Coordinates of C-alpha atoms in Angstrom, one line a residue:
Chain A
M27 CA 100.4 83.2 89.3
N28 CA 97.4 83.2 91.6
F29 CA 94.5 85.4 90.5
K30 CA 92.3 86.7 93.3
K31 CA 88.7 88.0 93.2
E32 CA 87.9 91.6 92.4
Y33 CA 87.4 94.2 95.0
D34 CA 85.5 97.5 95.0
T35 CA 88.5 99.3 96.6
I36 CA 92.1 98.2 97.3
V37 CA 94.2 100.2 99.8
I38 CA 97.9 99.9 99.5
G39 CA 99.6 100.6 102.9
A40 CA 98.1 99.7 106.3
G41 CA 99.4 102.8 108.2
P42 CA 97.2 105.3 109.9
S43 CA 95.9 106.8 106.6
G44 CA 95.3 103.5 104.8
V45 CA 93.5 102.1 107.8
K46 CA 91.1 105.1 108.1
A47 CA 90.4 105.1 104.4
A48 CA 89.7 101.4 104.3
L49 CA 87.3 101.7 107.3
R50 CA 85.3 104.5 105.8
C51 CA 84.9 102.7 102.5
S52 CA 83.9 99.5 104.2
K53 CA 81.4 101.1 106.5
K54 CA 79.6 102.3 103.3
G55 CA 79.3 98.8 102.0
L56 CA 82.3 98.6 99.7
K57 CA 84.3 95.3 99.5
V58 CA 87.8 96.4 100.6
L59 CA 91.2 94.8 100.6
I60 CA 94.2 96.3 102.4
I61 CA 97.7 95.3 101.3
D62 CA 100.9 95.8 103.4
S63 CA 104.4 94.3 103.2
N64 CA 104.6 94.2 107.0
Q65 CA 103.2 91.4 109.2
N66 CA 100.4 93.6 110.5
S67 CA 98.7 97.0 110.3
G68 CA 100.2 100.1 111.8
G69 CA 102.6 101.3 109.1
Q70 CA 106.1 102.3 110.2
I71 CA 104.9 104.7 112.9
Y72 CA 102.8 102.2 114.8
R73 CA 104.6 99.2 113.5
A74 CA 103.6 96.0 115.3
P75 CA 106.2 93.8 117.0
P76 CA 107.0 90.5 115.2
K77 CA 104.2 87.9 115.4
S78 CA 106.1 85.8 117.9
Y79 CA 106.2 88.5 120.5
V80 CA 103.5 88.1 123.2
K81 CA 102.4 91.3 125.0
K82 CA 102.9 91.3 128.7
S83 CA 99.7 92.3 130.5
N84 CA 101.1 94.7 133.0
K85 CA 102.9 97.1 130.7
S86 CA 102.2 98.6 127.3
L87 CA 103.5 101.1 124.8
E88 CA 101.1 103.8 123.5
E89 CA 102.0 103.1 119.8
N90 CA 101.3 99.4 120.3
L91 CA 97.8 100.1 121.7
I92 CA 97.0 102.2 118.7
Q93 CA 98.1 99.4 116.4
I94 CA 96.0 96.8 118.3
K95 CA 93.0 99.1 117.8
F96 CA 93.6 99.4 114.1
S97 CA 93.8 95.6 113.7
K98 CA 90.6 95.2 115.8
H99 CA 88.7 97.8 113.6
L100 CA 89.8 96.2 110.4
E101 CA 88.6 92.8 111.6
E102 CA 85.3 94.1 112.9
N103 CA 84.5 95.7 109.6
N104 CA 85.3 92.5 107.6
I105 CA 88.1 94.2 105.6
D106 CA 90.3 91.6 103.9
T107 CA 94.0 91.9 104.6
A108 CA 97.0 90.8 102.6
Y109 CA 99.9 91.2 105.0
N110 CA 103.5 90.2 104.1
H111 CA 102.6 91.0 100.5
T112 CA 105.1 93.2 98.6
V113 CA 103.7 95.2 95.7
W114 CA 105.9 94.9 92.6
Q115 CA 103.5 96.2 89.9
V116 CA 100.4 98.3 89.6
S117 CA 98.6 98.9 86.3
P118 CA 95.7 101.3 85.5
G119 CA 92.3 99.8 85.8
F120 CA 93.5 98.6 88.5
K121 CA 95.6 95.5 88.7
I122 CA 97.9 95.1 91.6
N123 CA 100.7 92.4 91.5
T124 CA 102.2 91.3 94.8
F125 CA 104.4 88.5 96.1
N126 CA 104.9 86.8 99.4
E127 CA 106.7 83.8 100.7
E128 CA 104.4 81.4 98.7
G129 CA 104.5 83.2 95.4
A130 CA 102.9 85.8 93.2
V131 CA 99.3 87.1 93.4
E132 CA 97.3 89.4 91.1
W133 CA 94.5 91.5 92.7
S134 CA 92.1 93.8 90.9
A135 CA 89.9 96.7 92.0
K136 CA 87.7 99.4 90.6
N137 CA 89.3 102.1 92.8
L138 CA 92.7 102.3 94.3
I139 CA 93.9 104.2 97.4
V140 CA 97.7 104.5 97.7
A141 CA 98.8 105.2 101.3
T142 CA 102.5 104.1 101.0
G143 CA 104.0 106.7 103.3
T144 CA 107.6 107.8 103.1
Y145 CA 111.3 106.9 103.1
E146 CA 114.0 108.5 105.0
K147 CA 116.4 110.9 103.3
I148 CA 120.0 110.3 104.2
I149 CA 122.4 112.8 102.6
P150 CA 125.7 111.1 101.9
F151 CA 129.0 111.9 103.5
E152 CA 132.5 110.2 103.2
G153 CA 132.2 106.7 104.6
W154 CA 128.4 106.6 105.0
T155 CA 128.3 103.1 103.5
T156 CA 130.2 101.7 106.5
P157 CA 128.1 98.9 108.1
G158 CA 126.9 100.0 111.5
I159 CA 125.6 103.3 110.1
I160 CA 121.8 103.1 109.9
G161 CA 118.9 105.4 109.4
L162 CA 117.1 107.2 112.3
A163 CA 113.9 105.6 111.0
A164 CA 115.6 102.2 111.1
C165 CA 116.5 102.9 114.6
T166 CA 112.9 103.7 115.6
I167 CA 111.8 100.4 114.0
M168 CA 114.4 98.5 115.9
L169 CA 113.4 100.2 119.2
K170 CA 109.6 100.4 118.9
S171 CA 108.8 97.3 116.9
H172 CA 111.6 94.9 117.5
Q173 CA 112.2 96.0 121.2
T174 CA 116.0 96.1 120.6
I175 CA 118.6 98.8 121.4
P176 CA 120.9 99.0 118.3
G177 CA 124.1 99.0 120.3
N178 CA 126.0 99.7 123.5
K179 CA 127.2 103.1 122.2
I180 CA 125.1 105.1 119.8
I181 CA 125.6 108.5 118.2
L182 CA 122.5 110.1 116.7
S183 CA 122.8 112.7 113.9
G184 CA 120.8 114.7 111.4
N185 CA 117.7 116.8 111.6
G186 CA 114.0 116.6 112.1
P187 CA 111.8 115.3 114.9
L188 CA 113.1 111.7 114.6
L189 CA 116.4 112.8 116.2
I190 CA 114.6 113.6 119.5
L191 CA 112.3 110.6 119.2
V192 CA 115.1 108.1 118.8
A193 CA 117.1 109.7 121.7
Y194 CA 114.1 109.5 123.9
Y195 CA 113.4 105.8 123.2
V196 CA 117.0 104.7 123.6
L197 CA 117.1 106.4 127.0
K198 CA 113.6 105.2 128.0
F199 CA 114.7 101.6 127.2
G200 CA 117.8 102.0 129.4
G201 CA 120.4 102.5 126.5
K202 CA 123.1 105.0 126.2
V203 CA 123.3 107.9 123.7
D204 CA 126.9 109.1 123.4
A205 CA 126.1 112.3 121.5
I206 CA 123.4 114.1 119.4
I207 CA 124.7 115.9 116.3
D208 CA 122.0 118.3 115.2
T209 CA 122.2 120.1 111.9
S210 CA 119.7 122.7 113.1
S211 CA 120.3 125.4 115.6
K212 CA 118.7 125.6 119.0
I213 CA 116.8 128.7 117.8
K214 CA 115.2 126.7 114.9
W215 CA 113.9 124.3 117.5
I216 CA 112.3 127.1 119.5
Q217 CA 110.8 128.7 116.4
S218 CA 109.2 125.4 115.4
M219 CA 107.9 124.8 118.9
F220 CA 105.5 127.8 118.4
S221 CA 103.7 126.0 115.6
L222 CA 103.5 122.9 117.9
I223 CA 101.5 124.9 120.4
L224 CA 98.5 124.6 118.0
N225 CA 98.5 120.9 118.8
P226 CA 98.9 120.8 122.6
K227 CA 99.2 117.0 122.8
N228 CA 102.3 116.9 120.6
F229 CA 103.7 120.0 122.2
I230 CA 103.6 118.5 125.7
Q231 CA 105.0 115.2 124.4
G232 CA 107.8 117.0 122.6
I233 CA 108.7 119.0 125.6
S234 CA 108.7 116.0 127.9
W235 CA 111.0 114.2 125.5
I236 CA 113.4 117.1 125.3
F237 CA 113.5 117.3 129.1
K238 CA 114.4 113.6 129.4
I239 CA 117.2 114.1 127.0
I240 CA 118.5 117.2 128.8
L241 CA 118.3 115.5 132.2
S242 CA 120.3 112.5 130.9
K243 CA 123.2 115.0 130.1
V244 CA 123.7 113.6 126.5
P245 CA 126.1 116.0 124.8
I246 CA 124.2 117.9 122.1
Y247 CA 126.2 119.4 119.2
S248 CA 124.0 122.0 117.4
N249 CA 124.7 123.5 114.0
S250 CA 126.9 120.4 113.4
L251 CA 127.1 117.7 110.8
V252 CA 129.0 114.4 110.3
T253 CA 131.8 115.0 107.7
K254 CA 133.4 111.6 107.7
A255 CA 133.1 108.1 109.2
N256 CA 135.3 105.1 109.0
K257 CA 135.5 101.6 110.4
T258 CA 137.7 101.1 113.4
Q259 CA 138.6 97.9 115.3
N260 CA 135.7 98.1 117.7
G261 CA 133.2 100.3 115.8
I262 CA 133.1 103.5 113.9
S263 CA 135.1 106.7 114.1
V264 CA 132.9 109.7 113.4
E265 CA 134.3 113.1 112.4
I266 CA 131.9 116.0 113.1
Q267 CA 132.2 119.7 112.2
N268 CA 130.5 122.8 113.5
I269 CA 128.9 124.6 110.5
K270 CA 129.5 128.1 112.0
N271 CA 133.1 128.0 113.5
K272 CA 134.3 125.1 111.3
K273 CA 135.7 123.3 114.4
I274 CA 136.3 119.5 113.9
K275 CA 135.9 116.8 116.6
V276 CA 136.3 113.1 116.3
L277 CA 134.0 110.7 118.3
D278 CA 134.1 106.9 118.6
T279 CA 131.0 104.8 118.6
E280 CA 129.5 101.4 117.9
V281 CA 126.4 102.6 115.9
L282 CA 125.8 105.9 114.1
A283 CA 122.1 106.5 113.3
I284 CA 121.6 109.3 110.8
G285 CA 118.6 110.9 108.9
H286 CA 117.7 114.1 107.3
G287 CA 114.0 114.1 107.1
L288 CA 111.4 112.1 105.1
T289 CA 110.5 112.0 101.5
P290 CA 107.2 110.7 100.1
S291 CA 107.1 107.3 98.5
T292 CA 106.1 108.0 94.9
D293 CA 107.0 104.6 93.3
I294 CA 103.4 103.7 92.5
T295 CA 102.3 107.1 91.3
R296 CA 105.4 107.6 89.1
L297 CA 104.7 104.1 87.6
L298 CA 101.1 105.1 86.9
R299 CA 102.3 108.2 85.1
V300 CA 100.1 110.6 87.1
D301 CA 101.0 114.3 87.4
H302 CA 103.5 115.3 90.1
L303 CA 104.8 118.5 91.5
Y304 CA 107.8 119.5 93.6
N305 CA 107.3 120.8 97.1
E306 CA 110.5 121.0 99.3
L307 CA 108.5 121.5 102.5
K308 CA 106.4 118.4 101.8
G309 CA 109.5 116.3 101.3
G310 CA 110.2 116.6 97.5
W311 CA 108.2 115.2 94.6
I312 CA 104.5 114.6 95.4
P313 CA 101.6 113.5 93.2
K314 CA 99.4 116.4 92.1
L315 CA 96.1 116.1 94.1
D316 CA 93.0 118.1 94.7
K317 CA 92.1 118.9 98.4
Y318 CA 90.3 115.6 98.7
F319 CA 93.4 113.7 97.6
R320 CA 92.1 112.8 94.1
S321 CA 95.0 112.2 91.7
S322 CA 95.0 113.1 88.0
M323 CA 93.9 109.5 87.2
K324 CA 90.2 108.6 87.6
G325 CA 89.7 106.2 90.5
L326 CA 93.1 106.8 92.0
Y327 CA 93.5 108.5 95.4
I328 CA 96.8 109.2 97.2
T329 CA 96.8 109.8 100.9
G330 CA 98.9 110.0 104.1
D331 CA 102.5 111.2 104.1
G332 CA 102.8 109.8 100.6
A333 CA 100.7 112.8 99.5
G334 CA 103.2 115.2 101.2
I335 CA 104.7 115.0 104.7
S336 CA 102.4 116.2 107.5
G337 CA 102.6 113.5 110.1
A338 CA 100.7 110.5 111.5
I339 CA 97.8 112.4 113.1
A340 CA 97.0 114.4 109.9
A341 CA 97.4 111.2 107.9
E342 CA 94.3 109.7 109.5
D343 CA 92.2 112.7 108.4
K344 CA 93.7 112.7 104.9
G345 CA 92.7 109.0 104.6
E346 CA 89.1 109.9 105.6
L347 CA 89.0 112.7 103.0
A348 CA 90.3 110.4 100.2
A349 CA 87.6 107.8 101.2
C350 CA 84.9 110.5 101.1
A351 CA 86.0 111.6 97.6
L352 CA 85.9 108.0 96.4
L353 CA 82.5 107.4 97.9
K354 CA 81.2 110.6 96.3
D355 CA 82.7 109.7 92.9
Q356 CA 81.0 106.3 93.1
N357 CA 77.7 108.0 93.9
I358 CA 77.5 106.1 97.2
I359 CA 77.2 109.3 99.3
N360 CA 75.4 112.5 98.0
E361 CA 76.7 116.0 97.8
K362 CA 75.1 117.0 101.1
E363 CA 76.6 114.1 103.1
F364 CA 80.0 114.7 101.4
N365 CA 80.1 118.4 102.3
N366 CA 78.9 117.8 105.8
T367 CA 81.6 115.2 106.5
T368 CA 84.5 116.7 104.7
N369 CA 84.0 120.3 106.0
K370 CA 84.4 119.1 109.5
I371 CA 87.5 117.1 108.6
L372 CA 89.0 119.9 106.6
N373 CA 88.7 122.3 109.5
R374 CA 90.5 119.9 111.8
L375 CA 93.2 119.2 109.2
K376 CA 93.9 122.9 108.7
R377 CA 95.0 123.1 112.3
Y378 CA 97.2 120.0 112.0
E379 CA 98.8 121.4 108.8
I380 CA 100.1 124.4 110.6
F381 CA 101.6 122.1 113.2
A382 CA 103.0 120.0 110.3
K383 CA 104.6 123.0 108.8
G384 CA 106.6 123.5 112.0
I385 CA 107.8 119.9 111.8
A386 CA 108.5 120.3 108.1
E387 CA 110.7 123.2 108.7
L388 CA 112.8 121.1 111.0
N389 CA 112.7 118.4 108.4
S390 CA 114.1 120.4 105.5
T391 CA 117.6 119.6 104.3
P392 CA 120.2 122.3 105.0
T393 CA 122.4 123.1 102.0
S394 CA 125.5 122.7 104.1
L395 CA 124.9 118.9 103.9
I396 CA 125.0 118.9 100.1
K397 CA 128.1 121.0 100.0
N398 CA 129.8 118.6 102.5
I399 CA 129.6 115.7 99.9
N400 CA 133.1 115.2 98.4
D401 CA 133.8 114.0 94.9
N402 CA 134.7 110.4 95.8
T403 CA 131.7 109.9 98.1
I404 CA 129.3 107.2 96.8
L405 CA 125.8 108.6 96.2
C406 CA 124.1 105.5 94.6
R407 CA 124.9 102.7 96.9
C408 CA 123.5 99.9 94.7
E409 CA 125.8 100.7 91.7
D410 CA 128.7 102.4 93.5
I411 CA 128.2 105.7 91.7
T412 CA 130.2 108.7 93.2
K413 CA 129.5 112.4 93.2
K414 CA 132.3 112.7 90.6
D415 CA 130.4 110.3 88.2
I416 CA 127.3 112.5 88.5
K417 CA 129.2 115.7 87.9
N418 CA 130.9 114.2 84.8
A419 CA 127.5 113.2 83.4
V420 CA 126.2 116.6 83.9
N421 CA 129.3 118.3 82.5
N422 CA 129.0 116.1 79.4
G423 CA 125.5 117.2 78.7
A424 CA 123.0 115.2 80.9
K425 CA 120.2 117.6 81.6
N426 CA 117.7 115.7 83.7
L427 CA 117.6 112.8 86.2
N428 CA 116.6 110.2 83.6
Q429 CA 119.5 111.2 81.4
I430 CA 121.9 111.1 84.3
K431 CA 120.5 107.6 85.1
S432 CA 121.2 106.3 81.5
W433 CA 124.7 107.9 81.6
T434 CA 125.9 106.6 85.0
R435 CA 123.6 103.6 86.0
F436 CA 122.6 105.6 89.1
G437 CA 119.1 104.4 90.2
M438 CA 119.4 101.2 88.1
G439 CA 120.2 99.0 91.1
P440 CA 117.8 97.0 93.3
C441 CA 116.6 100.1 95.2
Q442 CA 115.5 101.8 92.0
G443 CA 116.9 105.2 93.2
R444 CA 114.8 105.4 96.4
T445 CA 117.9 105.9 98.6
C446 CA 119.8 108.3 96.4
Q447 CA 117.4 110.1 94.0
Y448 CA 117.0 113.1 96.4
S449 CA 120.7 113.7 96.9
V450 CA 121.7 113.0 93.2
A451 CA 119.1 115.7 92.2
K452 CA 120.5 118.1 94.7
V453 CA 124.1 117.5 93.5
A454 CA 123.1 117.8 89.9
S455 CA 121.1 121.0 90.4
E456 CA 124.1 122.6 92.2
Q457 CA 126.4 121.7 89.3
L458 CA 123.9 122.9 86.7
K459 CA 122.9 125.9 88.8
C460 CA 119.3 125.1 88.2
N461 CA 116.2 124.3 90.4
V462 CA 115.8 120.7 91.5
K463 CA 112.4 120.5 90.0
D464 CA 113.8 121.3 86.5
L465 CA 115.6 118.0 86.6
G466 CA 112.4 116.0 86.8
Y467 CA 112.1 112.7 88.5
L468 CA 113.0 109.1 87.7
T469 CA 110.4 107.4 85.5
G470 CA 108.6 104.7 87.5
R471 CA 109.6 101.2 86.4
T472 CA 108.7 97.7 87.4
P473 CA 109.5 95.6 89.4
L474 CA 109.0 98.1 92.3
R475 CA 111.0 95.7 94.5
P476 CA 113.4 92.9 93.4
F477 CA 111.3 89.9 92.7
P478 CA 112.7 86.3 92.3
L479 CA 111.7 84.8 89.0
D480 CA 110.9 81.4 90.6
K481 CA 108.2 83.2 92.6
A482 CA 106.6 84.7 89.5
I483 CA 106.5 81.2 87.8
G484 CA 105.5 79.1 90.8
D485 CA 105.3 75.3 90.9
F486 CA 103.8 73.5 87.9
E487 CA 104.1 70.3 85.9
Y488 CA 105.2 70.2 82.3
E489 CA 101.8 69.0 81.2
E490 CA 100.2 72.1 82.7
I491 CA 101.9 74.5 80.3
T492 CA 99.8 75.7 77.5
K493 CA 101.7 74.7 74.4
V494 CA 101.6 76.9 71.3
E495 CA 102.0 75.3 67.9
A496 CA 105.4 76.0 66.4
A497 CA 105.5 78.7 63.7
P498 CA 105.9 77.1 60.1
L499 CA 109.5 77.1 58.9
Chain B
M7 CA 124.2 95.7 128.3
N8 CA 121.4 93.5 127.2
L9 CA 120.2 95.1 124.0
R10 CA 117.0 93.1 124.0
I11 CA 114.2 94.8 125.9
H12 CA 112.0 92.3 127.8
D13 CA 109.8 94.7 129.7
Y14 CA 106.8 94.8 127.3
F15 CA 106.8 91.6 125.3
E16 CA 107.6 87.9 125.8
R17 CA 109.7 86.6 122.9
G18 CA 109.5 83.1 121.3
K19 CA 111.6 80.1 122.3
K20 CA 115.4 80.2 122.1
V21 CA 116.8 78.8 118.9
R22 CA 120.0 78.6 116.9
I23 CA 120.9 79.8 113.5
I24 CA 124.1 79.4 111.5
V25 CA 125.7 82.5 110.1
N26 CA 128.6 81.6 107.8
D27 CA 130.6 79.3 110.1
D28 CA 129.3 80.6 113.4
T29 CA 126.3 79.5 115.5
I30 CA 124.2 82.4 116.9
E31 CA 121.5 82.1 119.6
A32 CA 118.3 84.0 119.0
Y33 CA 114.6 83.9 119.8
E34 CA 112.2 82.3 117.3
G35 CA 110.4 85.0 115.3
E36 CA 112.9 87.8 115.8
C37 CA 113.8 89.8 112.8
L38 CA 116.9 88.4 111.1
S39 CA 118.6 91.7 110.2
V40 CA 118.2 92.9 113.8
V41 CA 119.7 89.7 115.2
L42 CA 122.7 90.0 112.8
F43 CA 123.2 93.6 113.7
I44 CA 123.3 93.1 117.5
S45 CA 125.3 89.9 117.2
N46 CA 128.2 91.9 115.6
K47 CA 127.5 90.5 112.1
K48 CA 127.1 93.9 110.5
N49 CA 128.7 93.2 107.2
L50 CA 126.0 91.6 105.1
R51 CA 126.8 91.9 101.4
T52 CA 129.5 93.5 99.2
S53 CA 128.9 96.2 96.7
P54 CA 128.9 95.3 93.0
K55 CA 131.9 97.3 91.7
L56 CA 134.1 98.3 94.7
K57 CA 133.4 95.1 96.7
E58 CA 132.9 97.2 99.8
N59 CA 131.2 95.8 102.9
R60 CA 127.6 96.9 103.2
G61 CA 125.0 96.5 106.0
M62 CA 121.5 97.1 107.1
L63 CA 120.3 100.7 106.4
C64 CA 116.6 101.4 106.2
M65 CA 114.8 98.5 108.0
M66 CA 111.7 98.9 105.9
G67 CA 112.4 97.0 102.7
S68 CA 113.4 100.0 100.6
C69 CA 117.2 100.2 100.4
Q70 CA 118.0 96.5 99.7
E71 CA 121.3 96.8 101.5
C72 CA 120.6 94.0 104.0
V73 CA 120.5 91.3 101.4
V74 CA 121.9 87.9 102.6
L75 CA 121.7 84.3 101.3
L76 CA 119.1 82.4 103.3
N77 CA 119.2 78.7 102.7
G78 CA 120.8 79.5 99.4
K79 CA 118.4 82.3 98.2
K80 CA 118.9 86.0 98.2
V81 CA 116.5 87.8 100.6
T82 CA 116.3 91.2 102.3
S83 CA 117.0 90.1 105.9
C84 CA 114.9 93.0 107.4
N85 CA 111.7 91.1 106.6
I86 CA 112.8 87.6 107.5
F87 CA 111.8 86.2 110.9
I88 CA 114.1 83.7 112.7
K89 CA 113.3 79.9 112.5
D90 CA 115.4 77.3 114.2
G91 CA 118.4 76.1 112.1
M92 CA 118.3 78.8 109.4
E93 CA 121.5 78.9 107.4
V94 CA 122.7 82.4 106.5
K95 CA 125.6 83.4 104.3
T96 CA 127.0 87.0 104.2
G97 CA 129.7 88.6 102.1
N98 CA 130.1 88.4 98.3
L99 CA 126.8 86.7 97.6
N100 CA 127.7 85.8 94.0
E101 CA 130.6 83.7 95.1
F102 CA 128.6 81.0 96.9

């Protein structure tokens, strides 16, 4: 393993929040490193195209310009970057273990800012493991970063702002959307639009996207969900149902992109055993934080959507606040400077948070989706664990998520429960007739990502191994 | 329909990779899971118990569903970028 020098502050995640936090710390003279598993800064929202893509000078995408600005600012402020590095372990104090193509590295820092964003929630349905069914978030990455339309025929389904965003991009890039299956009602969209007015830029953008979709005459099925999908000769057959009148329709497509909102990434905070609380509107379990994003562990700050979903614009301000708190705690800025800076940011953030609430309401998972899961549907994809397996465990006495895990192996596969924890908790809480938060959350475990042992060991000669004298017989 | 959008970026040079027994054309530096997806190679691995086909799901290194064998080693294909002559195997990865 390769040991790297110590930093004042390490930021994990180079999305909008991580970048802003890193910049503020660096501007006050701290030695900062930013780590990200992607090839560049930007996070998922402004994800950069692959390194081999060369930008054409005559045309550009707004997201791409923001990303280029992030990279420029990081470079100008002499912030060290460790891209293509996947974090597999974090220990208090702080030690951060990562790996990349070459091998494993250990970094250390006095303070740690975690800005690891979110994952997409996909509520299971019969046949959801069929290849060709992908997340809406995956779809945005294929479109915006990789500049690729996922297929010739696409059906989009689920709820939340991503549904509209993906439809807009497929159409903008000249692709074809066969249908939009929206779990929400049209009234819910209008209600949420009112909160968007508080942020005119987003409101106008949202309206212009919806107009493009309406003009393209894509069939929109509101109040509807996907009940079944199966592989056909040329693609996927998708069965949809209207929640209100129970009418069923079957559609054929090549690609089904589906997503039910976002959930904060708590891998690192669960591993560090800090306090968490449950907030459905903020995406599920989130670390317990003060209003400046200090966690219950000294020197550990959690920011961005990972601190609760409120979107990319708010994430920048959340990053600034976390950095201010860190600088104050390190006595780098005084009380007066801290108050002056943070009051301004807090006021701005308050307005975004109202806007974020509107988005969050669109993001929340309707109970009809959980009721739609049948007993033989796989919940845990890594270990092939069905809803019936979860129900059996609960009926036999498992009382919380960790017990259900030991009982069934759910969450023990390579994804560590990231894909299924949310839906398993919903299913178990329905069976136990209890609140989801009473089931707790999966204890964080290393490695956070599957990690080949040869990378941990690295290349060495036999002579280089420190030999320990054998114990006397 | 050409699924690759060429309006905003110039891609790398054209190369070939081998997927199981087929040769696929792609651009150097493109993302492996994306190339497999649009080249109608959507079945990437099989599940451990039921041996069901599985494919790319999250595109952000979280779900681990896009694992393939690359030059004999298990990798998540969503964070691998195409190089000329890459050898990729999909299916029951423990059988190779």
